[in-house]
Coordinates of C-alpha atoms in Angstrom, one line a residue:
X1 CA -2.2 -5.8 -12.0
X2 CA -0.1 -5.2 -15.1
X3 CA 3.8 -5.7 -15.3
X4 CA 5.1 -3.5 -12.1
X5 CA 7.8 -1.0 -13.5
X6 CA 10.6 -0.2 -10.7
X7 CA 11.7 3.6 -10.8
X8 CA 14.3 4.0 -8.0
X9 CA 13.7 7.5 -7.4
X10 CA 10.3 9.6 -7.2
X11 CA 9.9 12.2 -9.1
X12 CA 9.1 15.8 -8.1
X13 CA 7.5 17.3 -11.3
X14 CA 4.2 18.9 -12.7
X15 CA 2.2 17.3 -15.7
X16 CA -1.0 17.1 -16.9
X17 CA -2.9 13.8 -17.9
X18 CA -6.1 13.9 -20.2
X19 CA -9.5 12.7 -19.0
X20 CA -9.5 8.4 -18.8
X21 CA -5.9 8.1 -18.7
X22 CA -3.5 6.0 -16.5
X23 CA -0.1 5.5 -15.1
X24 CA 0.4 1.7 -14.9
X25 CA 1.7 0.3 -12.0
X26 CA 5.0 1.1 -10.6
X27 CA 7.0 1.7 -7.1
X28 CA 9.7 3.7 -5.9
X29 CA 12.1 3.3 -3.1
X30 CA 11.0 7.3 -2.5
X31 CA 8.2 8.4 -0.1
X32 CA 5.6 10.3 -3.0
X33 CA 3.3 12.9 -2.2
X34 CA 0.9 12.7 -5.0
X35 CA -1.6 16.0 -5.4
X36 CA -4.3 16.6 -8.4
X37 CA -4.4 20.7 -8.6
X38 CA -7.6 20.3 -11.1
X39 CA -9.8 17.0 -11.5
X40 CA -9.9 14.1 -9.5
X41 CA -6.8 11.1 -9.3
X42 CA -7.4 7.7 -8.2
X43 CA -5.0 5.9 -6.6
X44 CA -4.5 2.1 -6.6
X45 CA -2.5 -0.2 -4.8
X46 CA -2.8 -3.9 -3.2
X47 CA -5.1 -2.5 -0.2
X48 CA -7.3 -1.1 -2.1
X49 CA -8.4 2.6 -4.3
X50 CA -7.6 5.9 -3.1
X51 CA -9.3 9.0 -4.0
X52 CA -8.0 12.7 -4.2
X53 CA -10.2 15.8 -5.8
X54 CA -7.9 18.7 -5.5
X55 CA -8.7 19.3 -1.1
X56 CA -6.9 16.2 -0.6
X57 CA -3.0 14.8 -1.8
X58 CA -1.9 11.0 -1.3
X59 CA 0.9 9.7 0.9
X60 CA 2.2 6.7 -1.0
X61 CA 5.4 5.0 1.5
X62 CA 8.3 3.8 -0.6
X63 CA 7.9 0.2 -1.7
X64 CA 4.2 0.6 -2.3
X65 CA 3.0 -0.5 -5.6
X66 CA 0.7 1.9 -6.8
X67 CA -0.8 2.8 -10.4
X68 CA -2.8 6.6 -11.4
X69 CA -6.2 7.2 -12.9
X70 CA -7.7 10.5 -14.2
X71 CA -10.7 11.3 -13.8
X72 CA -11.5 14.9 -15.6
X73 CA -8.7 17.1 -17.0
X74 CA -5.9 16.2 -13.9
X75 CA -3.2 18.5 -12.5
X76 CA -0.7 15.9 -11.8
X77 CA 1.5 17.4 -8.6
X78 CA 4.3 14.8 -7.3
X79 CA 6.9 15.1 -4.3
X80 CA 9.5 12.8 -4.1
X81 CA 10.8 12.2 -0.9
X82 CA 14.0 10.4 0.4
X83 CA 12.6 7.0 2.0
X84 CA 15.1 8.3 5.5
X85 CA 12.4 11.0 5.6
X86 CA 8.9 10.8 6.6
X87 CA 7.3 13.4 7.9
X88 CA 4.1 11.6 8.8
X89 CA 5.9 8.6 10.1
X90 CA 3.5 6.7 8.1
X91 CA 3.5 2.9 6.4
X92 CA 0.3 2.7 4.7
X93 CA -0.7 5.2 2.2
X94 CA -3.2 8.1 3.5
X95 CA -5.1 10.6 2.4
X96 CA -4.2 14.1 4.0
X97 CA -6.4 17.4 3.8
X98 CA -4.5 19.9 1.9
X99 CA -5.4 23.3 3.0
X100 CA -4.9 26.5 0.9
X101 CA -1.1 27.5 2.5
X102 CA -0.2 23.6 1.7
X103 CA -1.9 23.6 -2.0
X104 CA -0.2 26.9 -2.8
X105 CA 3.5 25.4 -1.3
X106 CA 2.6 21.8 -3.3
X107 CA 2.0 23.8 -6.6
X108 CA 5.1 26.1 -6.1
X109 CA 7.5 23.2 -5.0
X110 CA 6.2 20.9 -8.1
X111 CA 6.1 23.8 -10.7
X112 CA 9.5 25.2 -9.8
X113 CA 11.3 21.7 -10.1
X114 CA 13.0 20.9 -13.2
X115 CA 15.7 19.2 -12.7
X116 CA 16.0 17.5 -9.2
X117 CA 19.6 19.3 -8.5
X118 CA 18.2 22.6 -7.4
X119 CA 19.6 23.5 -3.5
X120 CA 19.4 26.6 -3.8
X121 CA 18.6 28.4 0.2
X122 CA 15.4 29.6 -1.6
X123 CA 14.3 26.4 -2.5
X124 CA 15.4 24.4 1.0
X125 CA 12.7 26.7 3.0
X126 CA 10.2 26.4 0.7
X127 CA 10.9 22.7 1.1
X128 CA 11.1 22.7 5.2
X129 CA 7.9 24.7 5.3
X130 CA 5.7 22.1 3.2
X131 CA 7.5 19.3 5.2
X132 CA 6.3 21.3 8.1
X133 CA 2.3 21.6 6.5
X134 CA 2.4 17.7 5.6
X135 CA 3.5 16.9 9.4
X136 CA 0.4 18.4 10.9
X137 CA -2.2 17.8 7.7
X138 CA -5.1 15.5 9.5
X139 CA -5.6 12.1 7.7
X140 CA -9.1 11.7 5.7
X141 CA -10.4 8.5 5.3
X142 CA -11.0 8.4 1.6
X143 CA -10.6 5.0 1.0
X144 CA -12.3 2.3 -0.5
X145 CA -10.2 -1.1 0.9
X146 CA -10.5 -4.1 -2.0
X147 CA -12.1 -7.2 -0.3
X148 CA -10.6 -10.7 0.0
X149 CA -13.5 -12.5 1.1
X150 CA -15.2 -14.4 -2.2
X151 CA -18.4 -13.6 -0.7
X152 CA -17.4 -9.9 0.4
X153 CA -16.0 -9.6 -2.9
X154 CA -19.2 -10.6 -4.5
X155 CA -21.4 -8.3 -2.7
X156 CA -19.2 -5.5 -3.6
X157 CA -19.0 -6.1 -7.0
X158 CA -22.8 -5.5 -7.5
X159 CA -22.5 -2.5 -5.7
X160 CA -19.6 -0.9 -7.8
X161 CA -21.3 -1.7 -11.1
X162 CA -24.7 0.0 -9.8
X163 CA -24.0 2.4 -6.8
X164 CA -27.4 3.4 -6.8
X165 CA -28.6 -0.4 -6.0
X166 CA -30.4 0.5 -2.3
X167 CA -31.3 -3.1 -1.2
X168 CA -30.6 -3.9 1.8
X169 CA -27.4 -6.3 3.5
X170 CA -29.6 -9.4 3.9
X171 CA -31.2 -9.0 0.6
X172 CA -27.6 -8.7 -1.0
X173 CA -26.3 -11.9 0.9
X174 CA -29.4 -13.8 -0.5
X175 CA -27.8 -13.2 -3.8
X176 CA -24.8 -14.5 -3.0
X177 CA -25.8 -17.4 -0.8
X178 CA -24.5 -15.5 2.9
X179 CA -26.1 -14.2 5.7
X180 CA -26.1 -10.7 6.8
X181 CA -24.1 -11.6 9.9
X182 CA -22.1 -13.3 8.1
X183 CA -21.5 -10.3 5.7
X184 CA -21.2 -7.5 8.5
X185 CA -18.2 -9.8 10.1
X186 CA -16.6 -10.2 6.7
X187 CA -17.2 -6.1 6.5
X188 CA -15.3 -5.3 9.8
X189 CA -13.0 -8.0 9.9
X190 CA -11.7 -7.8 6.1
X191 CA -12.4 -4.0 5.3
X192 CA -12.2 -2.7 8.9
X193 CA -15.8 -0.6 8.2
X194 CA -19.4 -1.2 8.2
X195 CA -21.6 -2.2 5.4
X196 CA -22.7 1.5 5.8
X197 CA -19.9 2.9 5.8
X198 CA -18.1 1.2 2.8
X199 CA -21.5 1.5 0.6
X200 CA -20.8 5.8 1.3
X201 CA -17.1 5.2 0.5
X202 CA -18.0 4.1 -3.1
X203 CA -21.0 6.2 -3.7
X204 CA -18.5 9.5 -2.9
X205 CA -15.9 7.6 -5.0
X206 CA -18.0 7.7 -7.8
X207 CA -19.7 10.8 -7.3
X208 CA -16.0 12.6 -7.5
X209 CA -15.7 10.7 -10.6
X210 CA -19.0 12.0 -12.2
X211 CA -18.6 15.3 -10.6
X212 CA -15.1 15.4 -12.4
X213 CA -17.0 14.7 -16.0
X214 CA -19.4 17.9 -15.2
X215 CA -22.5 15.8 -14.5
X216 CA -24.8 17.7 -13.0
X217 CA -25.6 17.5 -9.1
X218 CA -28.6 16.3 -9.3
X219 CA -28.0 13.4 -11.9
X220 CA -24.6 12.6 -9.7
X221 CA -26.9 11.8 -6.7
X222 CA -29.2 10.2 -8.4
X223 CA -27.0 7.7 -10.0
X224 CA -25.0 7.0 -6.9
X225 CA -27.8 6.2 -4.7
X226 CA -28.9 9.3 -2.7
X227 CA -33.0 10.2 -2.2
X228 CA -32.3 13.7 -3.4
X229 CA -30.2 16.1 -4.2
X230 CA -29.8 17.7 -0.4
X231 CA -29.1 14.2 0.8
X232 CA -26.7 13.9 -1.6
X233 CA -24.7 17.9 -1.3
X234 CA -25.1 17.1 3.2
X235 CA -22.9 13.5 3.0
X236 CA -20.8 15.8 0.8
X237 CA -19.7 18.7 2.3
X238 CA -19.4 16.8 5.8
X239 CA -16.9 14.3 3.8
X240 CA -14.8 16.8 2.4
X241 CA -16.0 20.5 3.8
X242 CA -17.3 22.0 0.4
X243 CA -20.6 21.2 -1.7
X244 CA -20.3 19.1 -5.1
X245 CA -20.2 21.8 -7.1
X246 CA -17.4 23.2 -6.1
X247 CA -15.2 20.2 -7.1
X248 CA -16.9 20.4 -11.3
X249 CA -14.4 21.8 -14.1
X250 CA -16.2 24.9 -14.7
X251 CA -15.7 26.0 -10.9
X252 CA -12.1 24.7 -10.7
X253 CA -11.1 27.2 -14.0
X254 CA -13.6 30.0 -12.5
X255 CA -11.4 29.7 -9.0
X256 CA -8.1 29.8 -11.3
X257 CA -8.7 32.8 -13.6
X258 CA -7.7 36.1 -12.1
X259 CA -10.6 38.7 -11.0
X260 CA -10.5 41.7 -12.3

């Protein structure tokens, strides 16, 4: 990682970042809630890159050091929080399913803020009400934990430069001079998942990431590893309750524009 900047307090603010571009590494000694109303943010810290399309925020604990990516045209929404309150009485960042009442209080809290000495009664309820939604918001595990295992590291490596690479655990550890059971330990022990389970991690990771660009379906599950286009829209909408298309540019500004 880059030089880590040190901002004491989180901000609570609205802004927009182009497609491609970053936020370099920082911390706060704030709690963050960190929500993309349009594209797709990534999220990285020392545990490894967190994903959020715009049905899911980031819980990011004071102290952690954590850096932004945009992928797509990204609604940046951030919540500061004091680090004496934490309404998930969590450590570790998490990713948390934001519903439509939560997205809607997220957007109006962020938007209204301008200049972090609003205490207005208007603006505390507003505020106890989206503490309120984050509270009971289940946890997603959208996730993709950075190995520390050479070997793990090595195997993982070839998988984020070509998702779509199908071969097998024991024809991967050939490659890097391990065994498959030596792999699937290393899998579970360092990354706390199966081989399975971390290969469908990346593939959604990177199918967000296209999605975001407007690839089309088919192309996305294509070059992320999927036997067709239904395989690819099923995994989908069981991992985050909507099909692929729904999280593209041209739907999020069709499901923003007024009808009528």
């Amino acid at each position: 990682m880059k030089e880590i900047r040190h901002e004491p307090v989180a901000p609570t603010r609205t802004q927009w970042l182009a497609p491609g571009a970053a936020i370099d590494p920082h911390r706060h000694d704030d709690h963050q809630i960190v929500y993309a109303g349009r594209g797709v943010l990534a999220v990285t810290t020392s545990t490894g890159l967190w994903i959020a399309p715009a049905t899911r925020a980031i819980w990011v604990p004071a102290g952690t050091v954590h850096a932004h990516q945009a992928h797509g045209e990204l609604a940046l929404h951030l919540v500061g929080l004091p680090a004496s309150e934490n309404p998930l009485n969590l450590a570790e960042p998490a990713v948390l399913t934001v519903g439509p009442l939560l997205r809607e209080l997220i957007l109006a809290h962020t938007d209204a803020h301008t200049d972090g000495h609003d205490e207005s009664p208007e603006r505390a309820r507003l505020r106890a009400v989206l503490l309120d939604q984050l509270r009971v918001s289940p946890q997603q595990p959208v996730h993709l934990p950075t190995p520390s295992s050479p070997q793990l590291k090595a195997v993982c490596e070839i998988l984020r430069t070509n998702p779509a690479d199908n071969r097998t655990l024991p024809a991967l550890g050939r490659e890097v001079g391990a065994s498959d059971r030596t792999l699937s330990r290393l899998f579970q022990a360092d990354l706390g998942m199966t081989f399975p389970q971390w290969r469908t991690q990346l593939r959604l990771y990177r199918a967000l990431v296209l999605l975001a660009e407007d690839t089309p379906v088919t192309t996305v599950a294509h070059r992320c590893g999927w036997s067709s286009a239904s395989a690819f829209i099923d995994v989908f909408r069981r991992s985050f309750g909507h099909t692929p298309g729904a999280h593209q540019p041209r739907s999020q500004f069709v499901s923003a524009c007024p009808k009528g």
